[in-house]
mmCIF file of C-alpha atoms in Angstrom:
data_model
loop_
_atom_site.group_PDB
_atom_site.id
_atom_site.type_symbol
_atom_site.label_atom_id
_atom_site.label_comp_id
_atom_site.label_asym_id
_atom_site.label_seq_id
_atom_site.Cartn_x
_atom_site.Cartn_y
_atom_site.Cartn_z
ATOM 1 C CA MET A 1 105.738 123.678 86.064
ATOM 2 C CA ILE A 2 102.734 121.944 87.616
ATOM 3 C CA GLN A 3 100.381 124.458 89.223
ATOM 4 C CA LYS A 4 97.010 122.681 88.974
ATOM 5 C CA ILE A 5 96.570 118.996 89.805
ATOM 6 C CA LEU A 6 93.353 117.064 89.255
ATOM 7 C CA VAL A 7 93.177 113.836 91.250
ATOM 8 C CA ALA A 8 90.258 111.473 90.680
ATOM 9 C CA VAL A 9 89.627 109.480 93.875
ATOM 10 C CA ALA A 10 87.661 106.256 94.231
ATOM 11 C CA GLY A 11 88.113 105.345 97.891
ATOM 12 C CA ARG A 12 91.142 103.082 97.482
ATOM 13 C CA GLY A 13 93.672 105.655 98.676
ATOM 14 C CA LEU A 14 96.449 105.033 96.118
ATOM 15 C CA CYS A 15 95.975 108.297 94.239
ATOM 16 C CA GLU A 16 95.923 110.191 97.514
ATOM 17 C CA GLU A 17 99.208 108.491 98.461
ATOM 18 C CA MET A 18 100.661 109.576 95.114
ATOM 19 C CA VAL A 19 99.648 113.194 95.669
ATOM 20 C CA LYS A 20 101.254 113.192 99.119
ATOM 21 C CA MET A 21 104.504 111.870 97.663
ATOM 22 C CA LEU A 22 104.466 114.571 94.989
ATOM 23 C CA MET A 23 103.734 117.315 97.513
ATOM 24 C CA ASP A 24 106.946 116.395 99.313
ATOM 25 C CA ILE A 25 108.835 117.669 96.259
ATOM 26 C CA PRO A 26 109.475 121.447 96.419
ATOM 27 C CA SER A 27 108.474 122.052 92.794
ATOM 28 C CA PHE A 28 104.959 120.744 93.569
ATOM 29 C CA GLN A 29 104.365 122.536 96.851
ATOM 30 C CA THR A 30 102.798 125.629 95.310
ATOM 31 C CA ALA A 31 100.299 123.576 93.287
ATOM 32 C CA SER A 32 96.570 123.603 93.950
ATOM 33 C CA VAL A 33 94.753 120.266 94.028
ATOM 34 C CA THR A 34 91.245 119.542 92.794
ATOM 35 C CA VAL A 35 89.999 116.348 94.421
ATOM 36 C CA LEU A 36 87.265 114.817 92.286
ATOM 37 C CA HIS A 37 84.906 111.945 93.000
ATOM 38 C CA VAL A 38 82.311 111.024 90.399
ATOM 39 C CA VAL A 39 79.069 109.250 91.280
ATOM 40 C CA ALA A 40 77.496 107.292 88.454
ATOM 41 C CA PRO A 41 73.727 107.830 87.954
ATOM 42 C CA GLU A 42 71.397 105.388 89.694
ATOM 43 C CA ILE A 43 67.935 104.152 88.716
ATOM 44 C CA THR A 44 66.066 105.286 91.857
ATOM 45 C CA ALA A 45 66.213 108.453 93.932
ATOM 46 C CA ASP A 46 66.980 106.478 97.110
ATOM 47 C CA ALA A 47 69.891 104.687 95.461
ATOM 48 C CA MET A 48 71.195 107.984 94.121
ATOM 49 C CA SER A 49 70.965 109.562 97.565
ATOM 50 C CA ASP A 50 72.935 106.689 99.080
ATOM 51 C CA LYS A 51 75.597 106.929 96.403
ATOM 52 C CA LEU A 52 75.968 110.678 96.876
ATOM 53 C CA ALA A 53 76.342 110.218 100.633
ATOM 54 C CA GLU A 54 78.950 107.519 100.074
ATOM 55 C CA GLY A 55 80.740 109.713 97.529
ATOM 56 C CA GLY A 56 80.762 112.642 99.922
ATOM 57 C CA LYS A 57 82.490 110.499 102.552
ATOM 58 C CA ILE A 58 85.089 109.273 100.026
ATOM 59 C CA LEU A 59 85.789 112.874 99.071
ATOM 60 C CA ALA A 60 86.002 114.067 102.684
ATOM 61 C CA ASP A 61 88.335 111.203 103.641
ATOM 62 C CA ALA A 62 90.591 111.985 100.675
ATOM 63 C CA VAL A 63 90.852 115.673 101.584
ATOM 64 C CA LYS A 64 91.574 114.784 105.212
ATOM 65 C CA PHE A 65 94.267 112.309 104.200
ATOM 66 C CA LEU A 66 96.025 114.806 101.928
ATOM 67 C CA ASN A 67 96.285 117.264 104.833
ATOM 68 C CA ILE A 68 97.424 120.202 102.720
ATOM 69 C CA ASP A 69 96.619 123.911 102.975
ATOM 70 C CA PRO A 70 92.796 124.169 102.706
ATOM 71 C CA SER A 71 93.166 127.203 100.456
ATOM 72 C CA LYS A 72 94.874 124.961 97.882
ATOM 73 C CA VAL A 73 92.256 122.190 97.882
ATOM 74 C CA ASN A 74 89.104 122.190 95.763
ATOM 75 C CA PRO A 75 86.846 119.189 96.544
ATOM 76 C CA ARG A 76 84.333 118.361 93.816
ATOM 77 C CA LEU A 77 81.565 115.774 93.958
ATOM 78 C CA LYS A 78 80.036 115.261 90.527
ATOM 79 C CA GLN A 79 77.312 113.048 89.121
ATOM 80 C CA GLY A 80 77.661 111.450 85.703
ATOM 81 C CA ASP A 81 79.762 109.073 83.675
ATOM 82 C CA PRO A 82 83.241 109.105 85.289
ATOM 83 C CA LYS A 83 84.938 108.688 81.913
ATOM 84 C CA THR A 84 83.576 111.931 80.515
ATOM 85 C CA VAL A 85 83.355 113.902 83.770
ATOM 86 C CA VAL A 86 87.110 113.575 84.454
ATOM 87 C CA CYS A 87 87.900 114.933 80.985
ATOM 88 C CA GLU A 88 85.380 117.762 81.370
ATOM 89 C CA VAL A 89 86.683 118.820 84.788
ATOM 90 C CA ALA A 90 90.295 118.716 83.546
ATOM 91 C CA GLU A 91 89.308 121.181 80.814
ATOM 92 C CA GLU A 92 87.257 123.373 83.183
ATOM 93 C CA GLU A 93 90.080 123.544 85.705
ATOM 94 C CA ASN A 94 92.808 123.865 83.057
ATOM 95 C CA SER A 95 94.652 121.123 84.927
ATOM 96 C CA ASP A 96 98.369 120.660 84.341
ATOM 97 C CA LEU A 97 98.299 117.037 85.515
ATOM 98 C CA ILE A 98 95.599 114.369 85.929
ATOM 99 C CA ILE A 99 96.193 111.652 88.521
ATOM 100 C CA MET A 100 94.063 108.523 88.308
ATOM 101 C CA GLY A 101 93.980 104.942 89.452
ATOM 102 C CA SER A 102 94.237 102.195 86.860
ATOM 103 C CA ARG A 103 93.433 98.506 86.803
ATOM 104 C CA ALA A 104 96.096 98.170 84.083
ATOM 105 C CA LEU A 105 93.877 96.130 81.799
ATOM 106 C CA GLY A 106 95.140 95.181 78.380
ATOM 107 C CA ARG A 107 93.893 97.316 75.506
ATOM 108 C CA LEU A 108 91.065 95.115 74.283
ATOM 109 C CA GLN A 109 89.949 94.170 77.798
ATOM 110 C CA ALA A 110 89.978 97.850 78.782
ATOM 111 C CA ILE A 111 87.687 98.688 75.865
ATOM 112 C CA LEU A 112 85.278 95.855 76.581
ATOM 113 C CA GLU A 113 85.102 96.607 80.310
ATOM 114 C CA GLY A 114 84.781 100.364 79.851
ATOM 115 C CA SER A 115 87.985 101.295 81.679
ATOM 116 C CA VAL A 116 87.798 104.875 82.949
ATOM 117 C CA SER A 117 91.554 105.425 82.936
ATOM 118 C CA GLN A 118 91.911 103.987 79.414
ATOM 119 C CA TYR A 119 89.166 106.286 78.125
ATOM 120 C CA VAL A 120 90.691 109.370 79.773
ATOM 121 C CA PHE A 121 94.175 108.360 78.613
ATOM 122 C CA GLN A 122 92.839 108.143 75.072
ATOM 123 C CA LEU A 123 90.914 111.411 75.045
ATOM 124 C CA ALA A 124 92.524 113.794 77.528
ATOM 125 C CA SER A 125 94.858 116.430 76.148
ATOM 126 C CA ARG A 126 96.821 116.745 79.397
ATOM 127 C CA PRO A 127 99.636 114.835 81.101
ATOM 128 C CA MET A 128 98.417 111.863 83.150
ATOM 129 C CA LEU A 129 99.892 110.012 86.075
ATOM 130 C CA LEU A 130 98.461 106.497 86.341
ATOM 131 C CA VAL A 131 98.668 104.551 89.597
ATOM 132 C CA LYS A 132 97.874 100.862 89.213
ATOM 133 C CA ASP A 133 95.762 99.173 91.858
ATOM 134 C CA ASP A 134 98.485 96.620 92.600
ATOM 135 C CA VAL A 135 101.533 98.888 92.927
ATOM 136 C CA TYR A 136 103.189 100.159 96.070
ATOM 137 C CA VAL A 137 103.451 103.943 95.996
ATOM 138 C CA LYS A 138 106.887 104.977 97.210
ATOM 139 C CA LYS A 139 108.615 108.232 98.024
ATOM 140 C CA ILE A 140 109.925 109.544 94.718
ATOM 141 C CA ARG A 141 113.701 109.528 94.408
ATOM 142 C CA ARG A 142 114.552 107.487 91.315
ATOM 143 C CA ILE A 143 112.832 108.578 88.086
ATOM 144 C CA LEU A 144 113.185 106.635 84.854
ATOM 145 C CA VAL A 145 112.633 108.678 81.694
ATOM 146 C CA ALA A 146 112.213 107.135 78.257
ATOM 147 C CA VAL A 147 114.110 109.353 75.837
ATOM 148 C CA ASP A 148 113.462 109.745 72.128
ATOM 149 C CA LYS A 149 113.276 112.638 69.683
ATOM 150 C CA SER A 150 109.571 113.410 70.131
ATOM 151 C CA GLU A 151 108.388 116.682 71.606
ATOM 152 C CA SER A 152 106.390 114.870 74.296
ATOM 153 C CA ALA A 153 109.527 112.994 75.403
ATOM 154 C CA LYS A 154 111.451 116.263 75.582
ATOM 155 C CA GLN A 155 108.741 117.754 77.776
ATOM 156 C CA CYS A 156 108.845 114.701 80.047
ATOM 157 C CA LEU A 157 112.598 115.052 80.392
ATOM 158 C CA ASP A 158 112.306 118.736 81.285
ATOM 159 C CA PHE A 159 109.611 117.898 83.828
ATOM 160 C CA ALA A 160 111.749 115.115 85.339
ATOM 161 C CA LEU A 161 114.823 117.334 85.581
ATOM 162 C CA LYS A 162 112.908 119.973 87.511
ATOM 163 C CA MET A 163 111.631 117.318 89.881
ATOM 164 C CA VAL A 164 114.927 115.510 90.457
ATOM 165 C CA LYS A 165 116.953 118.646 91.116
ATOM 166 C CA ASP A 166 114.776 119.347 94.162
ATOM 167 C CA ILE A 167 114.884 115.794 95.548
ATOM 168 C CA ASP A 168 117.504 114.947 98.151
ATOM 169 C CA GLY A 169 119.335 111.927 96.741
ATOM 170 C CA GLY A 170 117.359 112.126 93.504
ATOM 171 C CA GLN A 171 118.494 109.956 90.599
ATOM 172 C CA LEU A 172 117.580 110.238 86.926
ATOM 173 C CA GLU A 173 117.679 107.100 84.777
ATOM 174 C CA LEU A 174 117.787 107.976 81.064
ATOM 175 C CA VAL A 175 116.689 105.149 78.769
ATOM 176 C CA HIS A 176 116.809 104.798 75.002
ATOM 177 C CA ALA A 177 115.974 101.320 73.768
ATOM 178 C CA SER A 178 116.809 100.431 70.179
ATOM 179 C CA SER A 179 117.516 97.531 67.879
ATOM 180 C CA LYS A 180 121.263 98.206 67.971
ATOM 181 C CA ALA A 181 123.666 97.737 70.863
ATOM 182 C CA VAL A 182 125.573 100.830 72.066
ATOM 183 C CA ASP A 183 128.977 100.345 73.687
ATOM 184 C CA ASN A 184 128.995 103.644 75.556
ATOM 185 C CA PRO A 185 125.453 104.753 76.487
ATOM 186 C CA GLU A 186 126.535 108.347 77.151
ATOM 187 C CA GLN A 187 127.587 108.615 73.516
ATOM 188 C CA ASP A 188 124.208 107.503 72.228
ATOM 189 C CA PRO A 189 123.132 110.381 69.920
ATOM 190 C CA VAL A 190 119.525 110.229 71.150
ATOM 191 C CA LEU A 191 120.650 110.579 74.773
ATOM 192 C CA ALA A 192 123.227 113.300 74.075
ATOM 193 C CA SER A 193 120.921 116.281 74.619
ATOM 194 C CA ALA A 194 119.370 114.628 77.688
ATOM 195 C CA VAL A 195 122.838 114.145 79.181
ATOM 196 C CA ALA A 196 123.697 117.781 78.478
ATOM 197 C CA SER A 197 120.510 118.917 80.197
ATOM 198 C CA ALA A 198 121.185 116.695 83.227
ATOM 199 C CA LYS A 199 124.668 118.170 83.565
ATOM 200 C CA LYS A 200 123.240 121.687 83.242
ATOM 201 C CA TYR A 201 120.784 121.029 86.067
ATOM 202 C CA GLY A 202 123.477 119.352 88.136
ATOM 203 C CA VAL A 203 121.425 116.207 88.745
ATOM 204 C CA SER A 204 122.729 112.693 89.214
ATOM 205 C CA TYR A 205 122.020 110.591 86.144
ATOM 206 C CA ARG A 206 122.800 107.294 84.448
ATOM 207 C CA CYS A 207 122.324 106.284 80.826
ATOM 208 C CA HIS A 208 120.885 103.000 79.601
ATOM 209 C CA THR A 209 120.707 101.835 75.987
ATOM 210 C CA PRO A 210 119.165 98.365 76.103
ATOM 211 C CA LYS A 211 118.755 96.415 72.896
ATOM 212 C CA GLY A 212 115.219 95.189 72.312
ATOM 213 C CA LYS A 213 111.599 96.280 72.240
ATOM 214 C CA ALA A 214 111.236 99.644 73.959
ATOM 215 C CA GLY A 215 108.218 98.815 76.109
ATOM 216 C CA GLU A 216 109.647 95.561 77.410
ATOM 217 C CA GLU A 217 113.050 97.094 78.133
ATOM 218 C CA ILE A 218 111.593 100.125 79.918
ATOM 219 C CA CYS A 219 109.515 97.893 82.194
ATOM 220 C CA ARG A 220 112.447 95.536 82.817
ATOM 221 C CA LEU A 221 114.753 98.412 83.726
ATOM 222 C CA ALA A 222 112.099 99.978 85.958
ATOM 223 C CA ASP A 223 112.121 96.724 87.945
ATOM 224 C CA ASP A 224 115.903 96.246 87.888
ATOM 225 C CA LEU A 225 116.588 99.833 88.955
ATOM 226 C CA ASN A 226 113.760 99.913 91.495
ATOM 227 C CA ALA A 227 112.311 103.031 89.853
ATOM 228 C CA ASP A 228 109.738 105.014 91.831
ATOM 229 C CA LEU A 229 108.247 106.659 88.747
ATOM 230 C CA VAL A 230 108.422 106.047 84.991
ATOM 231 C CA MET A 231 107.942 108.977 82.634
ATOM 232 C CA LEU A 232 107.486 108.828 78.888
ATOM 233 C CA GLY A 233 106.028 110.921 76.128
ATOM 234 C CA SER A 234 102.657 110.028 74.665
ATOM 235 C CA PRO A 235 101.342 112.205 71.812
ATOM 236 C CA ASP A 236 97.772 113.448 71.932
ATOM 237 C CA ARG A 237 96.088 110.404 70.375
ATOM 238 C CA ARG A 238 92.564 111.757 69.973
ATOM 239 C CA PRO A 239 91.003 111.242 66.537
ATOM 240 C CA ASN A 240 91.178 114.327 64.366
ATOM 241 C CA ILE A 241 87.646 113.971 62.998
ATOM 242 C CA ALA A 242 85.686 112.935 66.089
ATOM 243 C CA LYS A 243 87.361 114.015 69.300
ATOM 244 C CA SER A 244 84.576 112.520 71.408
ATOM 245 C CA PHE A 245 85.024 108.942 70.159
ATOM 246 C CA VAL A 246 87.672 106.495 71.185
ATOM 247 C CA ASP A 247 90.109 105.731 68.363
ATOM 248 C CA LEU A 248 89.848 101.931 68.340
ATOM 249 C CA ASP A 249 92.514 101.474 65.686
ATOM 250 C CA ARG A 250 95.090 103.186 67.850
ATOM 251 C CA LEU A 251 93.823 101.609 71.041
ATOM 252 C CA LEU A 252 94.373 98.186 69.530
ATOM 253 C CA GLY A 253 97.729 99.139 68.099
ATOM 254 C CA GLY A 254 101.004 98.366 69.818
ATOM 255 C CA SER A 255 101.800 101.781 71.253
ATOM 256 C CA LEU A 256 104.682 102.175 73.686
ATOM 257 C CA SER A 257 102.628 104.138 76.208
ATOM 258 C CA ASP A 258 99.896 101.478 76.201
ATOM 259 C CA TYR A 259 102.432 98.748 76.930
ATOM 260 C CA VAL A 260 104.209 100.611 79.730
ATOM 261 C CA ARG A 261 101.035 101.729 81.481
ATOM 262 C CA VAL A 262 99.918 98.081 81.655
ATOM 263 C CA TYR A 263 103.157 96.335 82.579
ATOM 264 C CA ALA A 264 105.282 98.799 84.572
ATOM 265 C CA ASN A 265 105.329 97.944 88.284
ATOM 266 C CA CYS A 266 105.354 101.556 89.449
ATOM 267 C CA PRO A 267 103.335 104.704 88.721
ATOM 268 C CA VAL A 268 103.602 105.946 85.126
ATOM 269 C CA LEU A 269 103.459 109.573 84.025
ATOM 270 C CA LEU A 270 102.509 110.131 80.385
ATOM 271 C CA GLY A 271 103.452 113.462 78.870
ATOM 272 C CA ARG A 272 101.117 114.790 76.191
ATOM 273 C CA THR A 273 101.570 116.949 73.124
ATOM 274 C CA SER A 274 99.494 117.272 70.007
ATOM 275 C CA SER A 275 100.372 114.650 67.391
#
């Protein structure tokens, strides 16, 4: 389960809100939280000093807002390129989950504008929870999980089950979108093992087998069902040859995780496994 959370804060408060919502769930309450703020280098010493002072205040305000056991909080103020520093700290801390804000730019726009969350999403080897700047962070009760046969999707399902079982009134929405209509969603062969696991955990669940493009249907259902969190698998997409360079071919491709992170109107958790 999640024992080490890395949350990158930028002074907007949404990621801090997300952490507080997670810490209300029993399975998260033993986790330690590293609160990271990264200050980009400045040209002059005076400008750098001002930025560090501003960053220190952002960090202090975030820690105060979280209001969790001080022994479980590790504030870190770092200087450098936020895109690479977040990845480096996640590796140093051996984080189980990275939480970041996201402007939810489209793929090409994200590349051209140097999106921090897009870069980390592309290169990090760890699960990520993305909180868009324009979403309302709610108490987590209804979790939508995209189900397929990938290992990362299976890990997301297991993660979601452990969360929902500890949530009073928790609801699991299992979704498998395909090109074929299914009369009885519970008999969908892809959802069968997920249904069995939900019954084993004793959690409330519903099955959905919409016909259409997976990304569009997941986002539509997230809206229709008023989901508080969407979870889906996303294989480790780092290039095999050059791990330090963004894989533009895949970034510009039509991946499911790219679509959902941009268009879902709630926080999105992306599970990661090696491809």
